[in-house]
Amino acid sequence: MEDYPRNLLEFEERFATDEACRDYLCQLRWPEGFRCPRCGDNKAWMTGRGLHHCAGCGHQTSVTAGTIFQDTRKPLRLWFRAIWHVTTQKNGASVLGLQRVLGLGSYETAWTWLHKLRKAMVRPGRDRFGGVVEVDEAFIGGQRSGKRGRGALGKALVVVMAQEDGKRIGRIRLKKVADGTAHSLEEAIEEAIDPGSVVRTDGYLGYVRLPKRGYVHEVAREGNDLGNNPLPLVNRVVALLKRWLLGTHQGAVRALPSIVQPSGCPYS
Ligand SMILES: [Zn+2]
């Protein structure tokens, strides 16, 4: 179902009222029309509090039950605006930006909302990658981001995995790891990539046991061709990640798990 506003104007016209937002959620939840989760009846009326009251058994269902909007006291309209803001910021949304755009009085509310939304943006029940996947690791945060061996003080080591989709990047996955040992790297790879897939890395020793783990290991060696980028997909992801961190957090990133999760990144 391609039913999504293409620009701010369409968004504002489409979701001008809480009723319009609620209708949209109903469409997503019950594309074939309402069904009572208790008795299966398809007839219901709306109560004053916006609940579906089943004509068959009297059970009341909220379209927001089990969603991030459950029990919210703020208007759905405001939530939809938050989602629009977060998903349209090219370099990622910040707490202050969200607070300003929504006119929220409290920084804490904006912080909570942003984290809820980032969490929700991670594909639910995400499955492992297959096909060809480029894998590299990068130090993020601290004074200077960079590759291994440049001093890891205050930095987080992140394994970056980018699935190949023709010449484009398919899905990506970022995973913070404790260190650059084969054990840590393999664990991150096994969590994200199906055995039997082709895993393309540079010549780092931490990857040499991948064939033993059931992967087809392809080593893209550096330096065999001047100006040749052996891992173009994953390098692009790292560049985007750094730009996003700089843009959103002015580079002030500490090695907390919540910061390096891919959830706030629009490319995951
Ligand atoms: Zn019912």
Coordinates of C-alpha atoms and ligand atoms in Angstrom, one line a residue:
M1 CA 0.0 0.0 0.0
E2 CA 1.7 3.2 -1.2
D3 CA -0.3 5.7 0.9
Y4 CA 2.2 8.1 2.2
P5 CA 2.5 11.9 1.9
R6 CA 5.2 13.0 -0.5
N7 CA 6.0 16.4 1.1
L8 CA 5.2 18.6 4.0
L9 CA 2.2 20.1 2.5
E10 CA 0.6 16.8 1.7
F11 CA 1.5 15.6 5.2
E12 CA -0.1 18.6 6.9
E13 CA -3.3 18.3 4.8
R14 CA -3.5 14.6 5.3
F15 CA -2.9 14.5 9.1
A16 CA -4.6 17.8 10.2
T17 CA -6.7 16.1 12.8
D18 CA -6.3 13.3 15.4
E19 CA -9.2 11.6 13.6
A20 CA -7.3 11.5 10.4
C21 CA -4.3 10.0 12.2
R22 CA -6.5 7.4 13.9
D23 CA -8.1 6.5 10.5
Y24 CA -4.6 6.0 9.1
L25 CA -3.6 3.6 11.9
C26 CA -6.9 1.7 11.4
Q27 CA -6.1 1.2 7.8
L28 CA -2.7 -0.1 8.6
R29 CA -4.0 -2.4 11.4
W30 CA -7.1 -3.6 9.7
P31 CA -6.6 -3.3 5.9
E32 CA -9.6 -5.5 5.3
G33 CA -11.7 -3.5 7.8
F34 CA -12.1 -3.8 11.6
R35 CA -12.0 -7.3 13.2
C36 CA -12.6 -7.8 16.8
P37 CA -9.6 -9.5 18.3
R38 CA -11.8 -11.4 20.7
C39 CA -14.8 -12.7 18.7
G40 CA -13.8 -11.8 15.1
D41 CA -16.9 -9.7 14.5
N42 CA -16.4 -7.0 11.9
K43 CA -19.0 -4.5 13.3
A44 CA -18.0 -1.9 15.8
W45 CA -18.8 1.6 16.8
M46 CA -16.4 4.3 18.1
T47 CA -16.7 5.3 21.7
G48 CA -16.2 8.9 22.8
R49 CA -12.6 8.0 23.8
G50 CA -11.8 6.7 20.3
L51 CA -12.1 3.0 21.1
H52 CA -13.7 0.4 18.8
H53 CA -16.6 -1.1 20.7
C54 CA -17.4 -4.5 19.2
A55 CA -21.1 -5.0 18.3
G56 CA -20.8 -8.7 18.8
C57 CA -19.2 -9.1 22.2
G58 CA -18.8 -5.6 23.6
H59 CA -15.0 -5.8 23.7
Q60 CA -13.3 -2.5 23.4
T61 CA -10.2 -2.3 21.3
S62 CA -7.8 0.7 20.9
V63 CA -6.1 1.0 17.5
T64 CA -3.0 2.2 19.4
A65 CA -2.8 -0.8 21.7
G66 CA 0.6 -2.4 21.4
T67 CA 2.0 0.5 19.4
I68 CA 4.3 3.3 20.5
F69 CA 1.3 5.5 20.8
Q70 CA -0.3 3.4 23.5
D71 CA -1.3 5.3 26.6
T72 CA 0.0 8.6 25.3
R73 CA -1.7 11.7 26.6
K74 CA -0.4 13.8 23.7
P75 CA -2.4 14.1 20.5
L76 CA -1.7 11.6 17.7
R77 CA -1.2 14.6 15.5
L78 CA 1.8 15.6 17.5
W79 CA 3.2 12.1 17.3
F80 CA 2.7 12.0 13.5
R81 CA 4.6 15.3 13.3
A82 CA 7.4 13.9 15.3
I83 CA 7.6 10.9 13.0
W84 CA 7.6 13.1 9.9
H85 CA 10.4 15.2 11.4
V86 CA 12.5 12.3 12.4
T87 CA 12.2 10.5 9.1
T88 CA 12.8 13.5 6.9
Q89 CA 15.9 14.9 8.5
K90 CA 18.7 13.8 6.2
N91 CA 21.4 13.9 8.8
G92 CA 19.2 12.5 11.6
A93 CA 17.0 14.3 14.1
S94 CA 18.3 15.7 17.4
V95 CA 16.4 16.0 20.7
L96 CA 16.6 19.8 20.6
G97 CA 15.4 19.9 17.0
L98 CA 12.5 17.7 17.8
Q99 CA 11.6 19.8 20.9
R100 CA 11.7 23.0 18.8
V101 CA 9.7 21.6 15.9
L102 CA 7.0 20.2 18.2
G103 CA 7.0 23.1 20.6
L104 CA 7.4 20.6 23.5
G105 CA 8.0 22.3 26.8
S106 CA 10.1 19.6 28.2
Y107 CA 13.5 18.3 26.9
E108 CA 12.9 15.0 28.6
T109 CA 9.7 14.4 26.6
A110 CA 11.5 15.1 23.4
W111 CA 14.3 12.8 24.4
T112 CA 11.9 10.0 25.3
W113 CA 10.0 10.4 22.0
L114 CA 13.1 10.4 19.9
H115 CA 14.3 7.2 21.5
K116 CA 11.0 5.5 21.2
L117 CA 10.9 6.4 17.5
R118 CA 14.5 5.3 16.9
K119 CA 13.7 2.0 18.5
A120 CA 10.6 1.6 16.4
M121 CA 12.5 2.3 13.2
V122 CA 14.5 -0.9 13.6
R123 CA 12.9 -3.6 11.4
P124 CA 10.9 -5.9 13.7
G125 CA 11.9 -9.5 13.8
R126 CA 14.7 -8.6 11.4
D127 CA 16.1 -11.6 9.6
R128 CA 19.7 -12.2 8.7
F129 CA 21.3 -11.0 5.5
G130 CA 22.1 -13.3 2.6
G131 CA 23.8 -12.9 -0.7
V132 CA 26.9 -10.8 -0.7
V133 CA 27.7 -8.6 2.3
E134 CA 30.6 -6.2 2.8
V135 CA 31.9 -6.1 6.3
D136 CA 34.4 -3.7 7.9
E137 CA 34.9 -2.2 11.3
A138 CA 35.5 1.4 12.3
F139 CA 36.2 3.4 15.4
I140 CA 33.4 5.9 16.0
G141 CA 33.4 8.8 18.4
G142 CA 36.1 10.1 20.6
Q143 CA 38.3 12.9 19.3
R144 CA 38.9 11.3 15.9
S145 CA 37.2 8.5 14.1
G146 CA 39.3 6.1 12.2
K147 CA 40.5 2.6 11.5
R148 CA 42.1 0.2 13.9
G149 CA 45.5 0.9 15.4
R150 CA 45.0 4.7 15.9
G151 CA 44.3 4.5 19.6
A152 CA 40.8 3.6 20.7
L153 CA 40.5 5.9 23.7
G154 CA 36.9 7.0 24.1
K155 CA 35.9 5.4 20.8
A156 CA 33.5 2.6 20.1
L157 CA 34.4 -0.1 17.7
V158 CA 31.5 -0.7 15.4
V159 CA 31.2 -3.6 12.9
V160 CA 29.5 -2.3 9.7
M161 CA 27.7 -4.7 7.4
A162 CA 26.3 -3.6 4.1
Q163 CA 24.4 -6.0 1.8
E164 CA 25.0 -5.7 -1.9
D165 CA 22.0 -4.9 -4.0
G166 CA 23.4 -4.7 -7.6
K167 CA 25.7 -1.7 -7.3
R168 CA 23.6 -0.2 -4.5
I169 CA 23.5 -0.7 -0.8
G170 CA 20.8 -3.1 0.3
R171 CA 20.2 -3.3 4.0
I172 CA 22.8 -2.3 6.6
R173 CA 23.5 -3.4 10.1
L174 CA 25.8 -1.8 12.6
K175 CA 26.9 -3.5 15.8
K176 CA 29.1 -2.3 18.5
V177 CA 31.7 -4.8 19.6
A178 CA 34.0 -5.0 22.6
D179 CA 37.2 -5.4 20.5
G180 CA 38.6 -6.3 17.2
T181 CA 39.3 -10.0 17.9
A182 CA 38.1 -12.7 15.6
H183 CA 35.7 -13.9 18.3
S184 CA 33.9 -10.5 18.6
L185 CA 33.8 -10.0 14.8
E186 CA 32.5 -13.5 14.1
E187 CA 29.8 -13.1 16.8
A188 CA 28.6 -9.9 15.2
I189 CA 28.7 -11.5 11.7
E190 CA 26.8 -14.6 12.8
E191 CA 24.1 -12.5 14.4
A192 CA 23.5 -10.6 11.2
I193 CA 24.5 -12.8 8.2
D194 CA 23.3 -16.2 7.2
P195 CA 26.0 -18.9 6.9
G196 CA 26.6 -19.7 3.2
S197 CA 26.6 -16.0 2.3
V198 CA 29.5 -14.3 0.7
V199 CA 31.3 -12.0 3.2
R200 CA 33.7 -9.5 1.7
T201 CA 36.2 -7.9 3.9
D202 CA 39.7 -6.5 3.8
G203 CA 42.7 -8.6 4.6
Y204 CA 42.5 -8.1 8.4
L205 CA 43.4 -11.3 10.3
G206 CA 40.3 -11.1 12.5
Y207 CA 38.3 -12.4 9.5
V208 CA 40.4 -15.4 8.4
R209 CA 38.3 -17.9 10.3
L210 CA 35.1 -17.0 8.5
P211 CA 35.2 -20.1 6.1
K212 CA 35.3 -22.3 9.3
R213 CA 32.1 -20.5 10.3
G214 CA 30.4 -21.5 7.1
Y215 CA 30.8 -18.3 5.1
V216 CA 32.3 -17.8 1.7
H217 CA 35.1 -15.4 2.5
E218 CA 36.1 -12.9 -0.2
V219 CA 39.1 -10.8 0.6
A220 CA 39.1 -7.5 -1.2
R221 CA 42.8 -6.6 -1.0
E222 CA 43.7 -2.9 -0.7
G223 CA 46.4 -1.4 -2.9
N224 CA 46.2 -3.7 -5.9
D225 CA 44.8 -0.8 -7.9
L226 CA 45.4 2.8 -7.2
G227 CA 42.2 4.7 -6.5
N228 CA 40.3 1.5 -6.3
N229 CA 38.0 1.3 -3.4
P230 CA 37.8 -2.4 -2.4
L231 CA 34.8 -2.0 -0.1
P232 CA 32.7 0.8 -1.6
L233 CA 29.4 -0.1 0.1
V234 CA 30.6 -0.4 3.6
N235 CA 32.9 2.7 3.3
R236 CA 29.9 4.7 2.1
V237 CA 27.9 3.6 5.2
V238 CA 30.8 4.6 7.5
A239 CA 31.0 8.0 5.8
L240 CA 27.3 8.5 6.2
L241 CA 27.4 7.4 9.8
K242 CA 30.2 9.8 10.6
R243 CA 28.4 12.7 8.8
W244 CA 25.2 11.9 10.7
L245 CA 27.0 11.8 14.0
L246 CA 28.7 15.1 13.3
G247 CA 25.5 16.7 12.1
T248 CA 23.3 15.5 14.9
H249 CA 25.7 15.3 17.8
Q250 CA 28.5 17.7 16.7
G251 CA 30.7 14.7 17.1
A252 CA 30.1 14.5 20.8
V253 CA 29.5 10.8 20.9
R254 CA 30.4 8.6 23.7
A255 CA 30.6 4.8 23.6
L256 CA 27.1 4.1 24.9
P257 CA 25.2 1.4 23.2
S258 CA 22.2 3.6 22.6
I259 CA 24.3 6.0 20.6
V260 CA 25.7 3.6 18.1
Q261 CA 22.6 1.6 17.5
P262 CA 21.5 1.9 13.9
S263 CA 17.9 2.8 15.0
G264 CA 18.2 6.5 14.5
C265 CA 19.9 6.2 11.2
P266 CA 17.6 6.5 8.3
Y267 CA 19.6 4.0 6.2
S268 CA 19.1 0.9 8.3
Ligands
ZN1 ZN -16.0 -8.9 19.7

